[in-house]
XYZ file of C-alpha atoms in Angstrom:
704
model
C -16.855 30.216 22.674
C -19.480 30.303 25.379
C -21.443 33.285 23.897
C -21.898 31.447 20.785
C -23.596 28.384 22.801
C -27.002 29.643 23.714
C -29.285 27.018 22.885
C -30.208 23.190 22.909
C -26.992 21.080 22.867
C -25.087 22.082 26.196
C -25.759 20.043 29.340
C -28.233 17.543 27.750
C -28.037 14.196 29.392
C -30.211 11.267 27.850
C -31.674 8.254 29.516
C -31.861 5.851 26.696
C -28.852 4.883 24.676
C -30.952 4.368 21.731
C -31.438 7.986 21.483
C -27.596 8.668 21.222
C -25.738 8.709 17.837
C -21.720 8.914 18.124
C -20.230 9.876 14.896
C -16.524 10.654 13.986
C -15.964 13.072 11.315
C -12.676 11.932 9.579
C -10.910 12.627 6.512
C -7.736 14.465 5.070
C -6.662 17.721 6.006
C -8.144 20.593 4.356
C -11.402 18.496 3.476
C -13.333 20.883 5.764
C -14.457 18.539 8.708
C -14.335 21.426 11.439
C -16.001 23.858 9.066
C -18.659 21.406 8.495
C -19.120 20.648 12.260
C -19.623 24.437 12.718
C -22.321 24.544 9.897
C -24.008 21.469 11.615
C -23.920 23.262 15.009
C -25.567 25.997 13.529
C -28.237 24.078 11.878
C -29.133 22.164 14.939
C -29.190 25.440 17.200
C -26.151 24.628 19.174
C -24.610 27.904 18.341
C -26.043 31.075 16.511
C -23.262 31.755 14.107
C -20.381 29.629 12.847
C -16.755 30.168 13.706
C -13.876 30.419 11.518
C -10.747 28.315 11.269
C -8.686 31.172 10.021
C -9.654 33.392 12.895
C -9.285 30.528 15.376
C -12.967 30.913 16.599
C -14.263 27.387 15.827
C -15.841 25.253 18.740
C -13.791 22.275 18.002
C -10.381 23.886 17.148
C -9.903 25.534 20.610
C -6.167 24.312 21.450
C -3.670 27.113 20.870
C -1.681 24.708 18.606
C -4.717 24.056 16.419
C -5.359 27.956 16.186
C -1.906 28.389 15.183
C -1.623 25.933 12.492
C -5.178 26.324 11.450
C -5.945 22.562 11.556
C -7.243 20.184 14.291
C -4.462 18.490 16.365
C -6.807 16.707 18.664
C -10.132 15.122 18.843
C -12.918 17.400 20.182
C -16.784 16.551 21.085
C -19.729 18.878 19.877
C -23.275 17.381 20.776
C -26.315 18.426 19.056
C -29.929 17.444 19.357
C -31.969 16.655 16.432
C -35.476 15.677 17.187
C -35.330 13.495 20.044
C -31.592 12.309 19.217
C -28.576 13.504 20.840
C -25.868 13.573 18.200
C -22.123 13.646 19.507
C -20.147 15.025 16.887
C -16.534 13.775 17.192
C -14.333 16.179 14.972
C -10.975 14.508 14.253
C -7.701 15.660 12.908
C -6.847 15.121 9.191
C -3.111 15.479 9.286
C -1.022 12.261 9.359
C 0.986 13.063 12.564
C -2.325 13.081 14.412
C -3.582 9.619 13.382
C -3.504 8.444 17.015
C -6.150 11.104 17.673
C -8.227 9.698 14.770
C -8.128 6.199 16.437
C -9.304 7.646 19.828
C -12.228 9.492 17.954
C -12.918 6.299 16.225
C -12.963 4.381 19.659
C -15.477 7.045 20.945
C -17.779 6.761 17.807
C -20.309 3.922 16.586
C -20.140 5.325 13.088
C -17.811 7.281 10.897
C -18.479 10.253 8.452
C -15.927 10.473 5.820
C -15.653 14.203 4.772
C -14.224 14.354 1.081
C -13.665 17.573 -0.747
C -15.288 17.854 -4.245
C -12.321 19.791 -5.153
C -9.620 17.432 -4.451
C -10.740 13.910 -4.571
C -9.572 11.048 -2.518
C -5.992 10.638 -1.208
C -4.323 7.058 -0.268
C -4.374 8.142 3.551
C -7.972 8.365 3.402
C -8.332 4.890 1.615
C -6.142 3.558 4.232
C -8.472 4.967 6.978
C -11.400 3.524 5.249
C -10.106 0.080 5.236
C -8.959 0.348 8.874
C -12.671 1.314 9.727
C -13.800 -1.770 7.519
C -11.473 -4.023 9.682
C -13.427 -3.358 12.623
C -16.692 -3.354 10.694
C -17.408 0.427 11.729
C -20.394 1.684 9.828
C -19.246 4.396 7.368
C -20.998 7.137 5.286
C -19.577 10.013 3.133
C -20.280 13.718 2.974
C -18.925 15.395 -0.238
C -18.085 18.669 0.949
C -16.864 22.084 -0.269
C -19.273 22.516 -3.223
C -18.229 26.108 -3.607
C -15.039 24.913 -4.645
C -13.789 26.423 -8.075
C -13.165 22.647 -9.100
C -16.094 20.864 -7.392
C -17.319 18.146 -9.269
C -19.770 16.130 -7.262
C -20.351 13.279 -9.923
C -16.540 12.569 -10.396
C -15.832 12.790 -6.480
C -18.742 10.213 -5.997
C -17.063 7.925 -8.813
C -13.790 8.243 -7.380
C -15.375 7.184 -3.799
C -16.850 4.128 -5.556
C -13.806 3.183 -7.018
C -11.734 3.602 -3.858
C -14.299 2.480 -1.318
C -16.552 -0.093 -3.331
C -19.859 -0.147 -4.959
C -21.717 0.251 -1.640
C -21.088 4.019 -1.961
C -24.259 5.506 -3.241
C -25.606 9.022 -3.257
C -28.977 9.785 -0.957
C -28.996 13.396 -2.601
C -27.947 14.985 -5.603
C -27.069 18.689 -6.004
C -29.320 20.487 -8.390
C -27.849 20.847 -11.743
C -29.028 24.440 -12.254
C -29.130 25.727 -8.638
C -26.485 25.704 -6.067
C -28.476 26.134 -3.112
C -30.869 23.047 -3.815
C -30.413 19.248 -3.177
C -32.554 16.624 -4.619
C -33.748 13.788 -2.344
C -33.729 10.465 -4.144
C -35.549 8.595 -1.686
C -38.337 11.080 -0.934
C -38.231 12.573 -4.500
C -38.295 15.969 -2.757
C -36.413 19.180 -3.649
C -34.717 20.924 -0.753
C -34.200 24.655 -1.119
C -31.444 26.450 0.971
C -31.832 29.772 -0.785
C -33.232 31.273 2.465
C -30.798 29.143 4.611
C -31.457 26.218 6.982
C -33.945 24.495 7.592
C -34.701 24.275 3.703
C -37.895 24.735 2.067
C -39.243 21.453 0.842
C -41.034 20.899 -2.707
C -41.655 18.731 -5.592
C -38.753 18.113 -8.136
C -38.891 20.177 -11.293
C -39.792 18.223 -14.503
C -35.962 18.682 -15.765
C -34.778 17.457 -12.459
C -37.103 14.547 -12.070
C -35.571 12.493 -14.818
C -32.243 12.815 -13.561
C -33.070 12.022 -10.128
C -35.170 8.957 -11.039
C -32.220 7.327 -12.755
C -30.238 7.600 -9.475
C -33.148 6.780 -7.323
C -33.458 3.240 -8.987
C -29.811 2.549 -8.590
C -30.055 3.737 -4.891
C -33.267 1.721 -4.264
C -31.759 -1.278 -5.911
C -28.606 -0.869 -3.941
C -30.614 -0.716 -0.395
C -32.960 -3.622 -1.298
C -30.017 -5.872 -2.146
C -28.904 -5.362 1.474
C -32.496 -5.863 2.767
C -33.223 -9.009 4.940
C -36.794 -9.227 3.344
C -35.859 -11.611 0.115
C -39.043 -10.794 -1.363
C -38.646 -6.868 -1.717
C -36.435 -7.203 -4.926
C -39.064 -9.211 -6.707
C -41.810 -6.833 -5.498
C -39.895 -3.750 -6.354
C -39.161 -5.363 -9.950
C -42.827 -6.188 -10.151
C -43.757 -2.381 -9.856
C -44.726 -2.293 -6.311
C -44.131 1.138 -4.623
C -41.740 0.643 -1.770
C -42.512 2.740 1.232
C -40.112 5.316 2.525
C -40.271 3.832 6.015
C -39.341 0.510 4.635
C -36.418 1.842 2.572
C -35.173 3.690 5.556
C -35.331 0.943 8.004
C -33.383 -1.263 5.360
C -30.933 1.625 4.681
C -30.300 1.795 8.627
C -29.732 -1.973 8.763
C -27.384 -1.801 5.693
C -25.435 1.127 7.190
C -25.146 -0.703 10.642
C -23.876 -3.790 9.119
C -21.090 -1.625 7.058
C -22.133 -2.757 3.616
C -23.844 0.156 2.308
C -22.318 3.917 2.768
C -24.733 6.625 1.886
C -23.426 9.854 0.173
C -24.770 13.351 1.003
C -23.297 16.299 -0.733
C -22.876 19.534 1.449
C -21.373 23.091 1.570
C -20.557 24.317 5.087
C -20.537 27.872 3.717
C -23.997 28.050 2.515
C -25.452 25.418 4.854
C -26.374 23.220 1.982
C -26.902 19.547 2.815
C -26.602 20.155 6.675
C -30.187 19.460 7.718
C -30.100 16.191 5.617
C -26.775 15.209 7.448
C -28.285 15.538 10.677
C -31.685 13.642 9.502
C -29.556 11.000 8.108
C -27.240 10.436 11.254
C -30.488 10.456 13.287
C -32.521 8.255 11.193
C -30.015 5.889 9.566
C -27.047 5.754 11.569
C -26.934 3.000 14.262
C -27.322 3.791 17.877
C -24.850 2.431 20.601
C -27.164 -0.324 21.036
C -26.160 -1.675 17.868
C -22.535 -1.382 18.083
C -21.053 -3.959 20.765
C -18.863 -2.685 23.301
C -15.009 -3.836 23.549
C -13.995 -6.601 25.602
C -13.147 -6.149 29.306
C -11.107 -8.030 31.745
C -10.165 -7.440 35.328
C -6.971 -5.341 35.865
C -5.128 -8.474 36.527
C -6.416 -10.130 33.097
C -9.011 -12.293 34.366
C -11.957 -12.637 31.613
C -15.248 -10.911 32.560
C -18.651 -11.525 30.963
C -19.235 -9.622 27.705
C -20.324 -5.885 28.342
C -23.738 -4.742 26.941
C -24.789 -1.192 26.332
C -26.989 -1.210 29.469
C -27.349 1.774 31.562
C -28.069 -0.656 34.571
C -25.076 -2.914 33.810
C -21.544 -2.720 35.298
C -19.775 0.590 35.127
C -17.170 0.545 32.045
C -15.908 3.617 30.496
C -12.931 4.592 28.813
C -10.627 7.949 28.588
C -10.294 8.656 24.853
C -8.694 11.999 25.278
C -6.884 14.191 27.874
C -6.628 17.872 27.937
C -5.371 20.395 30.513
C -7.483 23.491 30.933
C -5.753 26.471 32.562
C -8.801 26.977 34.920
C -10.104 23.502 35.777
C -7.023 21.561 35.312
C -7.091 18.108 33.684
C -10.153 17.069 31.664
C -10.812 13.710 30.748
C -13.124 12.914 27.665
C -14.870 9.804 28.363
C -16.970 7.129 26.416
C -19.332 5.060 28.616
C -19.565 1.620 27.234
C -21.675 0.229 29.944
C -23.532 1.299 33.276
C -24.219 4.719 34.126
C -21.497 7.170 35.380
C -23.009 9.549 38.059
C -21.632 12.823 39.811
C -20.435 12.718 43.252
C -19.736 8.983 43.086
C -16.146 6.845 43.701
C -14.749 5.297 40.649
C -11.607 3.042 39.871
C -9.135 3.956 37.330
C -7.128 1.616 35.824
C -4.356 1.734 33.053
C -2.402 -1.014 31.595
C -0.642 -1.797 28.284
C 1.559 1.218 27.398
C 4.614 0.477 29.754
C 6.983 0.756 26.619
C 5.571 4.321 26.152
C 6.448 5.455 29.452
C 2.805 4.899 31.080
C 3.478 2.685 33.997
C 0.456 0.457 34.916
C -1.416 2.031 37.307
C -4.683 1.520 39.682
C -6.449 3.977 41.850
C -9.618 4.904 43.268
C -10.926 8.436 42.849
C -14.050 10.671 43.450
C -16.145 12.144 40.563
C -17.228 15.542 41.773
C -18.907 16.559 38.615
C -19.860 15.450 34.987
C -20.083 17.559 32.119
C -21.330 17.589 28.585
C -18.379 18.989 26.374
C -19.050 21.358 23.564
C -15.389 21.793 22.289
C -13.504 23.746 25.389
C -16.921 24.665 27.096
C -18.170 22.367 29.690
C -21.966 22.076 30.582
C -22.774 20.201 33.908
C -24.994 17.156 33.793
C -26.047 14.760 36.505
C -25.240 11.461 34.637
C -23.939 9.868 31.656
C -25.592 6.599 30.416
C -23.993 3.702 28.441
C -23.424 4.788 25.094
C -23.044 8.514 25.528
C -19.728 10.747 26.070
C -18.988 13.019 28.782
C -16.025 14.951 30.236
C -14.720 14.464 33.869
C -12.231 16.849 35.664
C -9.456 16.585 38.132
C -9.077 12.871 37.929
C -5.403 12.886 39.030
C -4.431 9.526 37.882
C -6.279 9.226 34.690
C -4.513 8.885 31.241
C -5.735 8.555 27.833
C -6.593 4.913 27.178
C -7.595 4.182 30.969
C -10.839 2.423 31.956
C -12.944 3.878 34.314
C -15.325 1.427 36.323
C -16.938 0.869 39.825
C -14.530 0.351 42.701
C -16.331 -2.711 43.825
C -15.951 -4.253 40.342
C -12.746 -2.801 38.800
C -12.574 -3.561 35.102
C -9.938 -2.947 32.289
C -10.801 -2.381 28.588
C -8.167 -3.440 26.383
C -6.576 -0.058 24.795
C -6.807 0.543 21.078
C -3.725 0.027 19.213
C -1.564 3.212 18.739
C 1.028 3.913 16.079
C 4.676 3.868 16.842
C 6.087 7.290 17.201
C 9.222 7.266 14.871
C 10.693 10.819 14.819
C 13.134 11.516 17.546
C 13.578 15.232 18.972
C 16.050 15.829 21.720
C 15.217 18.663 24.087
C 17.117 20.544 26.563
C 16.102 22.945 29.256
C 17.617 26.257 29.461
C 18.009 26.680 33.109
C 17.758 24.639 36.492
C 14.182 26.174 36.858
C 13.240 25.223 33.313
C 14.103 21.494 34.331
C 11.392 21.647 37.044
C 8.995 22.936 34.583
C 10.090 20.454 31.810
C 9.576 17.618 34.142
C 6.074 18.763 35.071
C 4.918 19.436 31.602
C 6.268 16.258 30.294
C 4.285 14.160 32.602
C 1.157 15.711 31.737
C 1.718 15.554 28.017
C 2.833 11.893 28.283
C -0.270 11.000 30.337
C -2.456 12.652 27.561
C -1.010 11.400 24.281
C 0.026 7.709 24.016
C 1.659 8.491 20.654
C 4.233 10.502 22.625
C 7.128 8.293 24.062
C 9.668 9.782 26.493
C 13.118 8.527 26.381
C 16.113 9.311 28.868
C 19.046 7.933 26.981
C 21.542 6.422 29.303
C 24.450 6.636 26.716
C 23.968 9.849 25.244
C 22.532 11.737 28.341
C 19.869 13.325 25.906
C 16.212 13.714 26.736
C 14.494 12.347 23.563
C 10.806 12.792 22.749
C 9.732 10.106 20.136
C 7.048 12.032 17.975
C 4.743 11.152 15.017
C 5.991 13.812 12.813
C 7.105 17.514 12.505
C 3.771 18.959 13.178
C 3.099 16.668 16.280
C 6.713 17.750 17.560
C 5.796 21.301 17.136
C 2.585 20.848 19.109
C 4.564 19.187 21.979
C 7.162 21.963 21.927
C 4.663 24.596 21.866
C 2.947 22.850 24.800
C 6.078 22.564 26.826
C 6.824 26.187 26.230
C 3.351 27.595 26.951
C 3.682 25.533 30.299
C 6.945 27.765 31.447
C 9.534 25.463 30.208
C 12.113 27.477 28.147
C 13.395 24.419 26.068
C 15.556 24.088 23.099
C 16.162 21.321 20.560
C 19.549 19.914 19.772
C 20.935 17.335 17.222
C 19.917 13.804 18.172
C 22.946 11.763 19.084
C 23.045 7.834 18.387
C 24.491 5.562 20.863
C 27.754 4.138 19.699
C 30.166 1.509 20.746
C 33.836 0.907 20.352
C 35.913 -2.206 20.489
C 39.544 -3.260 19.809
C 40.895 -3.375 16.533
C 42.957 -6.378 17.284
C 44.523 -8.106 20.419
C 47.246 -6.399 22.471
C 48.598 -6.453 26.077
C 48.900 -3.516 28.323
C 50.512 -2.716 31.658
C 49.161 -0.599 34.341
C 51.222 0.788 37.112
C 49.748 3.026 40.068
C 52.229 3.783 42.716
C 51.934 6.745 44.908
C 53.928 7.622 48.305
C 52.538 10.599 50.222
C 53.721 9.736 53.730
C 52.140 7.180 55.677
C 50.269 4.393 53.511
C 50.799 4.853 50.041
C 49.311 3.346 47.156
C 50.816 0.459 44.992
C 49.440 -1.922 42.266
C 50.882 -3.116 39.116
C 48.788 -5.025 36.487
C 49.331 -6.637 33.050
C 46.435 -7.560 30.999
C 45.823 -9.069 27.524
C 42.850 -7.913 25.508
C 41.207 -9.658 22.623
C 38.361 -8.558 20.517
C 35.232 -11.154 20.649
C 32.156 -11.639 18.105
C 29.497 -8.976 17.774
C 27.195 -9.020 20.808
C 29.458 -10.915 23.168
C 29.834 -8.104 25.755
C 32.761 -7.865 28.022
C 34.477 -10.904 29.548
C 37.379 -10.893 32.347
C 39.297 -13.747 33.287
C 42.617 -13.999 35.188
C 45.715 -16.449 34.597
C 47.741 -15.283 37.833
C 49.950 -17.802 39.089
C 52.184 -17.679 42.155
C 49.804 -15.120 43.914
C 51.638 -11.999 42.285
C 48.194 -10.444 42.422
C 46.655 -11.564 45.730
C 43.204 -13.136 45.275
C 41.414 -10.640 47.218
C 42.408 -7.782 44.610
C 41.357 -9.797 41.575
C 37.846 -8.536 41.755
C 39.084 -4.890 42.264
C 41.111 -5.280 39.011
C 38.088 -6.328 37.136
C 36.036 -3.592 38.740
C 38.513 -1.107 37.385
C 38.727 -2.719 34.013
C 34.743 -2.751 33.626
C 34.418 0.764 34.709
C 36.897 1.889 32.262
C 35.370 0.291 29.453
C 31.919 1.470 30.234
C 33.277 5.113 30.306
C 34.922 4.577 27.087
C 38.605 5.102 26.057
C 39.306 8.232 24.240
C 35.776 8.926 23.811
C 32.395 8.557 25.967
C 31.404 5.591 23.805
C 31.603 2.349 25.780
C 33.971 -0.232 24.808
C 32.359 -3.775 24.118
C 32.859 -7.176 22.803
C 36.362 -7.967 24.218
C 37.967 -10.477 26.665
C 40.453 -8.809 29.205
C 42.680 -11.344 30.923
C 44.728 -10.528 33.947
C 48.018 -12.040 33.314
C 50.634 -10.648 35.832
C 51.133 -7.975 38.316
C 52.798 -6.790 41.518
C 51.595 -5.990 44.949
C 53.107 -4.505 48.239
C 52.466 -5.843 51.435
C 51.429 -2.514 53.072
C 50.463 0.022 50.465
C 48.478 -2.160 48.087
C 44.419 -1.718 48.253
C 41.419 -2.437 46.489
C 41.395 1.173 45.018
C 44.935 0.969 43.830
C 44.272 -2.295 41.978
C 41.141 -0.951 40.235
C 43.306 1.987 39.207
C 45.880 -0.098 37.864
C 43.217 -2.316 35.933
C 41.926 0.748 34.139
C 45.325 2.073 33.368
C 46.377 -1.312 31.895
C 43.273 -1.534 29.526
C 44.078 2.044 28.285
C 47.526 1.054 27.590
C 46.382 -1.988 25.528
C 43.818 0.182 23.794
C 46.731 2.610 22.662
C 48.546 -0.201 21.295
C 45.866 -2.088 19.506
C 43.586 1.011 18.238
C 39.986 1.122 18.648
C 36.990 0.679 15.942
C 34.032 2.698 16.145
C 30.621 0.451 16.128
C 27.361 1.958 15.190
C 23.949 0.720 15.763
C 22.356 -1.001 12.796
C 18.351 -1.162 12.685
C 16.367 -3.586 10.791
C 13.698 -1.590 9.117
C 10.480 -2.870 7.372
C 8.671 -0.683 4.876
C 5.185 -1.129 3.425
C 4.639 1.073 0.453
C 2.527 1.077 -3.103
C 4.389 -0.518 -5.650
C 4.430 2.915 -7.579
C 7.005 4.080 -4.926
C 9.196 0.965 -4.735
C 12.144 2.468 -6.911
C 12.214 5.695 -5.027
C 12.321 4.042 -1.667
C 14.861 1.418 -2.695
C 17.297 4.372 -4.094
C 16.617 6.433 -0.914
C 17.670 3.431 1.525
C 20.709 2.920 -0.583
C 21.461 6.575 -0.384
C 21.291 5.933 3.519
C 23.860 3.265 3.405
C 21.192 0.582 3.702
C 21.397 -2.870 2.663
C 18.191 -4.280 1.220
C 17.494 -7.785 2.679
C 14.690 -8.512 0.311
C 11.101 -7.468 -1.002
C 7.846 -9.243 -1.412
C 4.595 -8.332 -2.861
C 1.473 -7.887 -0.981
C -2.028 -7.340 -2.199
C -3.910 -4.614 -0.426
C -7.322 -2.606 -1.071
C -5.394 0.290 -2.186
C -4.018 -1.823 -4.809
C -0.353 -3.678 -5.174
C 1.957 -3.061 -2.519
C 5.471 -4.325 -1.362
C 7.286 -4.860 1.803
C 10.957 -3.912 1.650
C 13.247 -5.270 4.704
C 16.443 -3.581 5.058
C 19.345 -3.022 7.501
C 20.131 0.758 7.741
C 22.491 2.559 10.241
C 20.328 4.384 12.957
C 22.225 7.700 12.454
C 20.675 7.533 8.927
C 16.945 7.275 10.304
C 16.674 10.161 12.518
C 14.467 11.862 10.089
C 13.207 8.918 7.910
C 9.506 9.319 9.273
C 9.483 12.794 7.763
C 11.299 11.800 4.510
C 9.663 8.781 3.896
C 6.181 10.614 4.058
C 7.561 13.074 1.693
C 8.839 10.563 -0.727
C 5.674 8.567 -0.910
C 2.844 11.088 -0.499
C 2.111 9.745 3.056
C 1.343 6.319 1.441
C 4.206 4.344 3.268
C 4.719 3.274 6.639
C 7.802 1.695 8.481
C 8.821 -0.039 11.455
C 12.341 -0.330 12.964
C 14.130 -2.492 15.664
C 17.687 -2.686 16.620
C 19.428 -5.406 15.048
C 23.255 -5.184 16.093
C 26.441 -3.087 16.035
C 28.742 -2.864 13.347
C 31.813 -1.147 12.372
C 31.320 2.365 11.016
C 33.001 3.564 7.930
C 35.744 5.764 8.364
C 34.267 8.969 7.238
C 31.414 8.584 9.841
C 33.532 8.141 12.917
C 34.300 11.581 14.042
């Protein structure tokens, strides 16, 4: 990409946080976020020609998996300079599997730009993301993109946005009804003509356009004034006073920063229409980092610290929001600085806590920052410093993982990591050869460090290496990264950890007698076995009288019994929920030994199992599904087909309409692909959680 980056965005370091804007582009897959980013880069002069998603030449989709899938799979930053303001465009994926990357992008940003296709409307996932931003009071605006689409209808799309997002969504510009290369500015009453490209030529509105624009302008001004802190402004406006553009822009900026007003800008990335207005709107109406309070921080041990401020002279506090590995420079950490100033050739403290359940052990380390970079997609441009509110990239921080805090060694801090979704699609992988096992281990460590939505599990029961992913697209990215890193891996069916127990009480006899010259082996054990209630585990007792089994050998019998039950009888499934009682036996004064009685105990348990029979137990998970009411019948039917028992449903009101919570118990073997199937069944609108409940007898037909 370097040959397309000749001008003003690369390597820019600012000194004033007030001159920075961090904006995350979010929206559904196919809405055109990455293509719009390319158009904005061209308009701002950061590149001299736009790249293509289809050709894999865009600045932000530089990952090989993104090029292959032709969609973003990770967060990427593209800075541009507009006037005296540096705008960090944070491009995020739109596919549901990469919602963790979207949340990372929102963490790095101070506002969100929702990109909605004029030809496709609003999907439920976009509404859910809007509500997620509203919950943390993140300022939002809307770009209605793809105006060149055959079914593009800006008016209908704006109306859909107002219905989904609320009445605070109002357009700042309208497309010209008779000219696809022009926009009508409502605040300025100016016509922006893109027929010769960007920047547009400005002129007065035509008479036919003025009436249409004035109606929309009145609605816009009333919406802005309603959010104004000047209570006299509405009366003055209704009295006929002309409200100045500067006053409207100032009130617009305050309303956007409060998260109560959401301007809409139509745009077409193919023609460049609206790109200059987007940049101007971001620079003039979007909040700077000074208006967005940093997250709370503590010491690495959890001691509360004073609230951080976006102050270049304050204590250093930065967060790793994305981790990538470059084939030339190694690990690249994308960092948002919240407080202080990050400088090259300085020591820093790297602290990571809170993701132990995902395989990320808590860690603290002092490292040295050799160089700082301003990232433009995959390209890195060296800078001397990065102030509070800005975004930069660091290389070769060997201990840094996504979500870690970077602070000063003499004042280490820990920023609470953002919430990550739980990966629910298991994928079992196996290396082809011994050398592949080494490459697999190296690559897994790298992937887990960079992706908090990936969980690594080494199942002690099935002996499988299981990667828990967000979905099939996420799994494809992970497997491709493993293979490109030199590990020849295959996938295999995920096996569920089962258990067995005794079908009823029984007795067993174990005799281990061998004579091979010299000391032999002699031990005889008789045991009784009875099943216990679920979850009781394994109990051992002895009722030996008269010393028929010497006291010193009873622990050996117990050891042999427990080992046999752990290894399984007739299968690899452990035997649980039984009480084994040693009731009789025989010993030899010379040939008896600990090993002999351990073997006899194991044989006695196996003999009892042959007499009583074994029952296979399968794990049962408690599943909670949150879904719109319109899909309730389909989900309940699907759970029933998975041998699930519905425990109950309850209604819940949400911003996307009536919804339900379904609680059910479902065999774990029926949930291996539930993350994929539920998304397909509900058009991506439902989510679920699961936790292990207990083991229950499996139906006969599933025990093989």
